[in-house]
Amino acid sequence: MQWETVIGLEIHAQLATKSKIFSGASTAFGAEPNTQACAVDLGLPGVLPVLNGEAVTMAVKFGAAIEAEIGLRSVFARKNYFYPDLPKGYQISQYESPIVGMGQVEILLEDGSSKRIGVTRAHLEEDAGKSLHEDFHGQTGIDLNRAGTPLLEIVSEPDMRSAKEAVAYARRIHQIVRYLGICDGNMQEGSFRCDANVSVRPMGQEELGTRAELKNLNSFRFLERAINHEVERQIDLIESGGKVVQETRLYDANKDETRSMRSKEEANDYRYFPDPDLLPVELDEAFIAAIIADLPEMPDTKRHRFIVSYGLSAPDAEALTAGRALADYYEAVVASSGDAKLAANWVMVELGGALNRVGMDILDSPVKAESLGNLVARIKDDSISGKIAKQVFEAMWAGEGDADTIIESRGLKQITDSGAIEAVVDEVLTANPQQVENYRTADATKQPKMLGFFVGQVMKKSQGKANPQQVNDLLLSKLSL
Ligand code: ADP
Ligand code: MG
């Protein structure tokens, strides 16, 4: 039987406000446990929540970025359940009227085509505290610092058909919230969390299969692995006569498996009702229009612009617009080098590789965009070859100065003086009479390969500095005599 995978993601993005969604307590990460939870976060009697306007603005920014309908009137609701890290006994969330309605994003598939993924809704809610099971033997610690931290829960349509598509979608949302500056995207610290709803159905069947929800996926790699495991588990289960039950499963990265955590609650178990302590949020069109007008250029637009104005391939444009800082860096290299394609290669391959090796952010790069642009310009105007340029780049990385200085002080300038190149070519031909003879009597189809030997010798003698095109041309004309 052929099976089709169906995936929908629920993403919790922690909004980068300074204070909590309904109180003035700080949201800074890493403080001593229970030092950043105030009476409102703890749900003590006699206090009332006050909505943080910044969280509303951030949610609207997100809605605008995915071209969603913005709810002009959204309502906070109480989601009732007991959990030790939820002292109020309910979580304030949005249920029937979310602040962001239907929208969509575009993902790039491996074959280069793109696909639209629907975003059902995005709503504001508060985070709960954290239970600490490992620090206390036989006991559980509760840290309420996170209680009341603003979250934007972004719910997708079940539009994804593979783990790879799910990762591409999650990365796209991650990219969007970072472009907007509304979430730091730190997955280790839990600022960006993905839950994956996974089901399978026989290929061609319309009706959706029963889903399991996977939790605890704190990296894109784990997201992909957990989904693939879960799909396999469900198919094995069904094919051996079993049935998938709707449940929440926890991914264990150490064992690389998912295991059942609890059977899934239905919405009516939560007894949602509008929170009597909070007024509905009413937005006017002018407020929304101002936010839309103020949006930065978003990834899709930037990517398409890079393809059109710089002639980049879709995957290259995707890679270079992954983050705003990288895209800005690239554009500065283009501006100072005048060659968009060469600039793309140097930013992605040489610079990207060097940054990766040391795990460094583009903002901390020891080679600034203008310097890299200068290096690329020297390749473009034939001052140095691409190969020599790698040497120059290493020296720049090590802090030896800018490209021109290094080329000068190390005597790396390419030899373009045809007289000088011809002397070396002649030297090589005279030193290898047998090879010359072999070349001249060889079949024409074999000659290009044989030419490589002579090119190599000339480049070696000139310490890589002879202009490769000139070397080629000269050798060809001399060997055909
Ligand atoms: P709940 O509120 O119980 O979490 P929702 O209906 O809000 O359930 O759906 C949550 C997520 O699960 C959404 O992203 C949705 O696209 C996805 N989803 C729903 N049904 C399925 C299914 N059968 N297979 C895969 N994903 C699904
Ligand atoms: Mg849900």
Coordinates of C-alpha atoms and ligand atoms in Angstrom, one line a residue:
M1 CA 0.0 0.0 0.0
Q2 CA 1.2 3.5 -0.8
W3 CA 0.9 5.9 2.1
E4 CA 0.7 9.7 2.1
T5 CA 2.0 11.7 5.0
V6 CA 0.0 14.7 6.3
I7 CA 1.5 17.2 8.7
G8 CA 0.3 20.4 10.4
L9 CA 2.5 22.4 12.7
E10 CA 1.7 24.5 15.8
I11 CA 4.5 26.9 16.5
H12 CA 4.9 28.9 19.6
A13 CA 7.0 32.0 19.1
Q14 CA 8.0 33.9 22.2
L15 CA 7.4 37.6 21.5
A16 CA 10.4 39.8 22.2
T17 CA 8.7 42.2 24.5
K18 CA 10.6 43.5 27.5
S19 CA 7.8 42.7 30.0
K20 CA 5.1 40.1 30.2
I21 CA 1.9 40.0 28.3
F22 CA -0.3 41.0 31.3
S23 CA 2.1 42.3 33.8
G24 CA 5.2 44.5 34.1
A25 CA 7.5 41.6 35.2
S26 CA 10.7 41.1 33.1
T27 CA 10.9 38.5 30.4
A28 CA 14.7 38.3 30.3
F29 CA 16.0 34.8 30.0
G30 CA 18.3 33.1 32.6
A31 CA 17.3 34.8 35.8
E32 CA 17.3 32.9 39.2
P33 CA 14.2 30.8 39.4
N34 CA 11.0 32.6 40.6
T35 CA 12.6 36.1 40.7
Q36 CA 10.6 37.3 37.7
A37 CA 7.1 36.3 38.5
C38 CA 4.8 38.9 40.0
A39 CA 1.4 38.7 41.6
V40 CA -0.4 38.9 38.3
D41 CA 1.7 36.0 36.8
L42 CA 1.0 34.0 39.9
G43 CA -2.7 34.7 39.8
L44 CA -2.9 36.0 43.4
P45 CA -6.3 37.4 44.4
G46 CA -7.0 41.1 44.0
V47 CA -4.8 41.7 40.9
L48 CA -5.9 42.3 37.3
P49 CA -4.1 41.6 34.0
V50 CA -3.3 44.6 31.8
L51 CA -2.6 43.8 28.1
N52 CA 0.9 44.7 26.8
G53 CA 0.3 46.8 23.7
E54 CA 3.7 45.8 22.3
A55 CA 2.6 42.2 22.1
V56 CA -0.5 43.2 20.1
T57 CA 1.7 45.3 17.7
M58 CA 4.0 42.3 17.2
A59 CA 1.1 39.9 16.5
V60 CA -0.3 42.3 13.9
K61 CA 3.1 42.6 12.3
F62 CA 3.2 38.9 11.8
G63 CA -0.3 38.9 10.4
A64 CA 0.6 41.6 7.9
A65 CA 3.8 39.7 6.9
I66 CA 1.8 36.6 5.9
E67 CA -0.9 38.7 4.3
A68 CA -3.5 37.4 6.8
E69 CA -6.8 38.8 7.8
I70 CA -6.2 40.8 11.0
G71 CA -9.0 40.4 13.6
L72 CA -10.4 43.8 14.2
R73 CA -11.9 42.5 17.4
S74 CA -10.2 39.6 19.2
V75 CA -11.0 38.1 22.5
F76 CA -9.0 36.6 25.3
A77 CA -10.3 33.4 26.7
R78 CA -9.5 31.2 29.7
K79 CA -8.3 27.7 28.8
N80 CA -8.9 25.8 32.0
Y81 CA -6.7 22.9 33.2
F82 CA -4.6 22.0 36.2
Y83 CA -0.9 21.8 36.0
P84 CA 1.6 22.6 38.8
D85 CA 3.4 25.2 36.7
L86 CA 0.1 27.0 35.9
P87 CA -0.8 28.5 39.3
K88 CA -4.0 30.3 38.1
G89 CA -5.6 27.0 37.0
Y90 CA -6.1 28.4 33.6
Q91 CA -4.1 29.9 30.7
I92 CA -5.1 33.1 29.1
S93 CA -5.3 32.4 25.4
Q94 CA -7.5 33.3 22.4
Y95 CA -10.0 30.8 21.1
E96 CA -12.9 31.8 18.9
S97 CA -11.6 35.2 17.8
P98 CA -7.9 35.2 17.3
I99 CA -5.9 38.3 16.4
V100 CA -4.6 36.8 13.2
G101 CA -6.8 34.9 10.8
M102 CA -6.1 32.9 7.6
G103 CA -2.8 33.7 5.8
Q104 CA -0.1 31.8 4.0
V105 CA 3.6 31.4 3.3
E106 CA 5.6 30.1 0.4
I107 CA 8.2 27.3 0.9
L108 CA 10.8 26.2 -1.6
L109 CA 10.8 22.5 -2.5
E110 CA 13.9 20.4 -3.2
D111 CA 13.1 20.4 -7.0
G112 CA 13.2 24.2 -7.0
S113 CA 9.5 24.7 -7.3
S114 CA 7.5 26.5 -4.6
K115 CA 4.4 25.6 -2.6
R116 CA 2.0 27.6 -0.5
I117 CA 1.3 26.5 3.0
G118 CA -1.8 27.9 4.7
V119 CA -1.7 29.5 8.1
T120 CA -5.0 28.8 9.8
R121 CA -4.6 31.4 12.5
A122 CA -2.2 33.0 15.0
H123 CA -3.3 33.9 18.4
L124 CA -1.8 35.6 21.5
E125 CA -1.5 33.7 24.7
E126 CA 0.6 33.6 27.9
D127 CA 3.3 30.9 28.6
A128 CA 3.1 28.7 31.6
G129 CA 6.0 28.2 34.1
K130 CA 8.5 25.4 33.9
S131 CA 8.6 22.1 35.9
L132 CA 12.2 21.0 36.7
H133 CA 12.3 17.3 37.1
E134 CA 16.0 16.7 37.1
D135 CA 17.4 19.1 39.8
F136 CA 15.6 17.6 42.8
H137 CA 15.7 13.9 43.6
G138 CA 12.2 12.5 44.0
Q139 CA 10.7 16.0 43.8
T140 CA 9.7 18.5 41.1
G141 CA 10.8 22.1 41.2
I142 CA 8.7 24.8 39.7
D143 CA 10.1 28.0 38.1
L144 CA 7.5 30.5 37.4
N145 CA 9.7 33.1 35.6
R146 CA 8.3 32.1 32.3
A147 CA 4.7 32.3 33.4
G148 CA 3.0 35.2 31.6
T149 CA 5.6 35.5 28.8
P150 CA 3.8 36.5 25.6
L151 CA 3.5 33.8 22.9
L152 CA 2.2 33.9 19.4
E153 CA 0.8 30.5 18.6
I154 CA 0.9 30.0 14.8
V155 CA -1.2 27.1 13.6
S156 CA -0.8 25.8 10.0
E157 CA -3.2 24.0 7.8
P158 CA -2.4 20.3 7.4
D159 CA -0.7 21.2 4.1
M160 CA 2.6 19.5 4.4
R161 CA 3.3 16.2 2.8
S162 CA 6.8 15.2 4.1
A163 CA 9.2 15.9 7.0
K164 CA 11.3 18.0 4.6
E165 CA 8.3 20.2 3.8
A166 CA 7.5 20.6 7.5
V167 CA 11.1 21.7 8.2
A168 CA 11.0 24.2 5.2
Y169 CA 7.7 25.7 6.6
A170 CA 9.1 25.9 10.2
R171 CA 12.2 27.6 8.9
R172 CA 10.2 30.0 6.9
I173 CA 8.1 31.0 9.9
H174 CA 11.4 31.2 11.9
Q175 CA 12.8 33.5 9.2
I176 CA 9.7 35.7 9.2
V177 CA 9.6 36.3 12.9
R178 CA 13.3 37.1 12.9
Y179 CA 13.0 39.5 9.9
L180 CA 10.2 41.2 11.9
G181 CA 12.3 41.3 15.0
I182 CA 9.4 40.0 17.0
C183 CA 11.1 36.8 18.3
D184 CA 14.7 35.9 18.8
G185 CA 14.1 32.4 17.4
N186 CA 16.3 30.7 19.9
M187 CA 15.2 27.1 19.9
Q188 CA 17.5 25.9 22.7
E189 CA 16.1 28.5 25.1
G190 CA 12.6 27.6 24.0
S191 CA 11.8 31.0 22.3
F192 CA 10.6 29.1 19.2
R193 CA 8.9 25.8 19.7
C194 CA 7.3 23.4 17.2
D195 CA 4.7 20.8 17.8
A196 CA 4.1 18.5 14.8
N197 CA 0.7 16.9 14.1
V198 CA 1.3 13.8 12.0
S199 CA -1.0 11.4 10.3
V200 CA -0.9 9.0 7.3
R201 CA -3.6 8.0 4.8
P202 CA -3.7 5.6 1.8
M203 CA -2.6 7.5 -1.2
G204 CA -5.6 9.0 -3.0
Q205 CA -7.8 9.0 0.1
E206 CA -9.5 12.3 0.8
E207 CA -10.3 11.9 4.5
L208 CA -7.5 12.6 6.9
G209 CA -6.0 9.8 9.1
T210 CA -5.9 10.0 12.9
R211 CA -3.1 12.2 14.0
A212 CA -0.5 12.1 16.8
E213 CA 1.0 15.3 18.1
L214 CA 4.7 15.3 18.6
K215 CA 6.2 17.6 21.3
N216 CA 9.7 18.5 22.5
L217 CA 11.2 19.2 19.1
N218 CA 13.8 21.8 19.9
S219 CA 15.8 21.8 16.7
F220 CA 14.9 21.6 13.0
R221 CA 16.9 18.4 12.8
F222 CA 14.9 16.8 15.6
L223 CA 11.7 18.0 13.9
E224 CA 12.6 16.2 10.7
R225 CA 13.8 13.0 12.5
A226 CA 10.8 12.8 14.8
I227 CA 8.3 13.1 12.0
N228 CA 10.1 10.5 9.9
H229 CA 10.0 8.1 12.9
E230 CA 6.4 8.8 13.6
V231 CA 5.4 8.2 10.0
E232 CA 7.2 4.9 10.0
R233 CA 5.6 3.9 13.4
Q234 CA 2.1 4.7 12.1
I235 CA 2.5 2.8 8.9
D236 CA 3.9 -0.2 10.7
L237 CA 1.1 -0.1 13.2
I238 CA -1.7 0.1 10.6
E239 CA -0.1 -2.5 8.3
S240 CA 0.1 -4.9 11.2
G241 CA -3.6 -4.5 11.9
G242 CA -3.4 -1.8 14.6
K243 CA -5.0 1.6 14.8
V244 CA -3.4 5.0 15.4
V245 CA -4.9 6.7 18.5
Q246 CA -5.1 10.4 18.8
E247 CA -2.5 11.3 21.4
T248 CA 0.5 13.5 22.4
R249 CA 3.9 11.9 21.9
L250 CA 7.2 13.1 23.3
Y251 CA 10.3 13.0 21.2
D252 CA 13.3 11.6 23.0
A253 CA 16.4 12.9 21.2
N254 CA 18.8 10.5 23.0
K255 CA 16.9 7.4 22.1
D256 CA 15.7 8.9 18.8
E257 CA 12.1 7.7 19.3
T258 CA 8.7 9.1 20.2
R259 CA 6.7 7.7 23.1
S260 CA 3.2 8.3 24.3
M261 CA 2.7 11.1 26.8
R262 CA -1.0 11.4 27.2
S263 CA -4.2 10.9 25.2
K264 CA -5.2 14.1 23.4
E265 CA -7.7 16.4 25.1
E266 CA -10.6 17.7 23.1
A267 CA -11.2 21.4 23.0
N268 CA -14.4 21.1 25.1
D269 CA -12.4 19.5 27.9
Y270 CA -10.8 22.9 28.5
R271 CA -14.1 24.8 29.1
Y272 CA -12.9 27.8 27.2
F273 CA -14.8 31.0 28.1
P274 CA -14.1 34.7 27.5
D275 CA -11.9 36.1 30.2
P276 CA -14.0 38.5 32.3
D277 CA -10.9 40.4 33.4
L278 CA -9.9 41.5 29.9
L279 CA -11.7 43.6 27.4
P280 CA -11.8 42.5 23.8
V281 CA -8.9 43.9 21.7
E282 CA -10.3 46.4 19.2
L283 CA -8.1 47.6 16.4
D284 CA -8.8 50.3 13.9
E285 CA -7.8 50.2 10.3
A286 CA -5.4 53.1 10.6
F287 CA -3.4 51.3 13.2
I288 CA -3.1 48.2 11.0
A289 CA -2.3 50.3 7.9
A290 CA 0.5 52.0 9.8
I291 CA 2.0 48.7 10.7
I292 CA 1.8 47.4 7.2
A293 CA 3.4 50.5 5.8
D294 CA 6.2 50.1 8.3
L295 CA 7.1 46.4 7.6
P296 CA 10.6 45.7 6.5
E297 CA 11.1 44.0 3.1
M298 CA 10.1 40.4 3.8
P299 CA 11.9 37.2 2.8
D300 CA 9.7 36.3 -0.2
T301 CA 9.9 39.8 -1.7
K302 CA 13.7 40.0 -1.1
R303 CA 14.2 36.5 -2.6
H304 CA 12.3 37.4 -5.7
R305 CA 14.2 40.7 -6.0
F306 CA 17.5 38.9 -5.7
I307 CA 16.5 36.5 -8.5
V308 CA 15.4 39.3 -10.8
S309 CA 18.0 42.0 -10.1
Y310 CA 21.1 39.9 -9.4
G311 CA 20.3 37.0 -11.7
L312 CA 20.6 34.5 -8.9
S313 CA 19.2 30.9 -8.9
A314 CA 16.2 30.3 -6.6
P315 CA 18.3 28.2 -4.1
D316 CA 21.1 30.8 -4.0
A317 CA 18.6 33.6 -3.5
E318 CA 17.0 31.5 -0.7
A319 CA 20.3 31.0 1.0
L320 CA 21.4 34.6 0.7
T321 CA 18.1 35.9 2.2
A322 CA 18.0 33.4 5.1
G323 CA 18.6 36.3 7.5
R324 CA 18.4 40.1 7.1
A325 CA 22.0 40.6 8.2
L326 CA 23.3 38.1 5.6
A327 CA 21.2 39.7 2.8
D328 CA 22.5 43.2 3.8
Y329 CA 26.0 41.9 3.8
Y330 CA 25.6 40.3 0.4
E331 CA 24.1 43.5 -1.1
A332 CA 27.1 45.5 0.2
V333 CA 29.5 43.1 -1.4
V334 CA 27.6 43.4 -4.7
A335 CA 27.8 47.2 -4.4
S336 CA 31.5 47.3 -3.8
S337 CA 32.5 44.6 -6.3
G338 CA 30.1 45.2 -9.1
D339 CA 29.6 41.5 -9.8
A340 CA 26.5 39.8 -8.2
K341 CA 27.3 36.2 -9.2
L342 CA 30.9 36.3 -8.0
A343 CA 29.8 38.0 -4.9
A344 CA 27.2 35.3 -4.2
N345 CA 29.8 32.6 -4.5
W346 CA 32.2 34.3 -2.3
V347 CA 29.7 35.1 0.4
M348 CA 28.1 31.6 0.4
V349 CA 31.2 29.4 -0.2
E350 CA 34.3 31.1 1.2
L351 CA 32.9 33.4 3.8
G352 CA 30.0 31.1 4.7
G353 CA 32.4 28.1 5.1
A354 CA 34.8 30.1 7.2
L355 CA 32.0 31.4 9.5
N356 CA 30.6 27.9 9.8
R357 CA 33.8 26.4 10.8
V358 CA 34.1 28.7 13.8
G359 CA 30.3 28.9 14.5
M360 CA 30.4 32.7 14.0
D361 CA 27.5 35.0 13.1
I362 CA 27.8 37.1 10.0
L363 CA 27.6 40.3 12.1
D364 CA 30.9 39.3 13.8
S365 CA 32.7 38.4 10.6
P366 CA 36.3 39.6 10.7
V367 CA 36.1 40.3 7.0
K368 CA 33.7 43.2 6.4
A369 CA 31.5 43.4 3.4
E370 CA 33.4 46.3 1.8
S371 CA 36.7 44.3 2.1
L372 CA 35.2 41.2 0.6
G373 CA 33.7 43.3 -2.2
N374 CA 37.2 44.7 -2.8
L375 CA 38.6 41.2 -3.1
V376 CA 35.9 40.2 -5.6
A377 CA 36.6 43.3 -7.6
R378 CA 40.2 42.2 -7.9
I379 CA 39.1 38.8 -9.3
K380 CA 36.7 40.5 -11.7
D381 CA 39.4 42.9 -13.1
D382 CA 41.8 40.0 -13.5
S383 CA 44.3 41.3 -10.9
I384 CA 44.2 37.9 -9.3
S385 CA 42.9 34.5 -10.1
G386 CA 40.1 32.8 -8.1
K387 CA 42.7 30.4 -6.7
I388 CA 45.0 33.2 -5.5
A389 CA 42.0 35.0 -4.1
K390 CA 41.5 32.1 -1.6
Q391 CA 45.0 32.8 -0.3
V392 CA 44.2 36.5 0.0
F393 CA 40.9 35.7 1.7
E394 CA 42.7 33.6 4.3
A395 CA 45.1 36.4 5.0
M396 CA 42.2 38.9 5.3
W397 CA 40.4 36.5 7.7
A398 CA 43.6 36.4 9.8
G399 CA 43.5 40.2 10.0
E400 CA 46.4 41.0 7.6
G401 CA 44.6 43.9 6.1
D402 CA 42.6 44.6 3.0
A403 CA 42.8 42.7 -0.3
D404 CA 44.9 45.3 -2.2
T405 CA 47.5 45.5 0.7
I406 CA 47.8 41.7 0.8
I407 CA 48.1 41.3 -3.0
E408 CA 50.8 44.0 -3.0
S409 CA 52.8 42.9 0.0
R410 CA 52.8 39.2 -1.0
G411 CA 53.5 39.9 -4.7
L412 CA 50.3 38.0 -5.8
K413 CA 49.3 40.2 -8.6
Q414 CA 48.4 38.2 -11.6
I415 CA 50.8 38.3 -14.6
T416 CA 48.9 39.6 -17.6
D417 CA 51.9 40.9 -19.4
S418 CA 51.8 38.6 -22.5
G419 CA 55.5 38.7 -23.1
A420 CA 56.2 37.4 -19.6
I421 CA 53.7 34.7 -19.9
E422 CA 55.0 33.7 -23.3
A423 CA 58.5 33.3 -21.9
V424 CA 57.2 30.8 -19.3
V425 CA 55.1 29.0 -22.0
D426 CA 58.1 28.6 -24.2
E427 CA 60.2 27.3 -21.3
V428 CA 57.6 24.7 -20.5
L429 CA 57.3 23.6 -24.1
T430 CA 61.1 23.3 -24.6
A431 CA 61.4 21.3 -21.4
N432 CA 58.8 18.7 -22.5
P433 CA 59.4 17.8 -26.1
Q434 CA 57.9 14.3 -25.8
Q435 CA 54.6 15.7 -24.4
V436 CA 54.5 18.3 -27.2
E437 CA 55.0 15.5 -29.7
N438 CA 52.3 13.4 -28.1
Y439 CA 49.9 16.3 -28.1
R440 CA 50.4 17.1 -31.7
T441 CA 49.9 13.6 -32.9
A442 CA 46.9 12.8 -30.6
D443 CA 43.3 12.6 -31.5
A444 CA 41.6 16.0 -31.3
T445 CA 39.1 14.7 -28.7
K446 CA 42.0 13.8 -26.4
Q447 CA 43.8 17.1 -26.8
P448 CA 41.8 19.2 -24.3
K449 CA 42.7 16.9 -21.5
M450 CA 46.4 16.8 -22.6
L451 CA 46.5 20.6 -22.6
G452 CA 45.8 20.5 -18.9
F453 CA 49.3 19.2 -18.3
F454 CA 50.9 22.2 -20.0
V455 CA 48.6 24.6 -18.2
G456 CA 49.5 23.1 -14.9
Q457 CA 53.3 23.4 -15.6
V458 CA 53.0 27.0 -16.6
M459 CA 50.8 27.9 -13.6
K460 CA 53.3 26.1 -11.3
K461 CA 56.3 28.0 -12.8
S462 CA 54.4 31.3 -12.4
Q463 CA 53.4 30.4 -8.8
G464 CA 49.8 30.5 -9.9
K465 CA 50.0 34.1 -11.0
A466 CA 49.8 33.8 -14.8
N467 CA 46.4 34.8 -16.1
P468 CA 44.8 31.3 -16.9
Q469 CA 43.0 32.5 -20.0
Q470 CA 46.1 34.0 -21.5
V471 CA 48.0 30.8 -20.7
N472 CA 45.4 28.7 -22.4
D473 CA 45.2 30.8 -25.5
L474 CA 49.0 31.0 -25.9
L475 CA 49.4 27.2 -25.4
L476 CA 46.7 26.4 -27.9
S477 CA 48.2 28.6 -30.6
K478 CA 51.8 27.4 -30.0
L479 CA 50.9 23.7 -29.8
S480 CA 48.9 23.9 -33.0
L481 CA 51.9 25.2 -35.0
Ligands
ADP1 P1 -6.0 21.1 18.5 O1 -6.6 22.4 18.8 O2 -6.6 19.9 19.1 O3 -4.5 21.1 18.7 P2 -6.4 21.7 15.7 O4 -7.6 21.4 14.9 O5 -6.2 23.1 16.1 O6 -6.3 20.8 17.0 O7 -5.2 21.3 14.9 C1 -3.9 21.5 15.3 C2 -2.9 21.2 14.2 O8 -3.1 19.9 13.7 C3 -3.1 22.1 13.0 O9 -1.9 22.5 12.5 C4 -3.7 21.2 11.9 O10 -3.4 21.5 10.6 C5 -3.2 19.8 12.3 N1 -4.0 18.7 11.9 C6 -5.3 18.5 12.2 N2 -5.7 17.3 11.8 C7 -4.6 16.7 11.3 C8 -4.4 15.4 10.7 N3 -5.4 14.5 10.6 N4 -3.1 15.1 10.3 C9 -2.2 16.0 10.4 N5 -2.3 17.2 11.0 C10 -3.5 17.5 11.4
MG2 MG -3.7 23.3 19.4

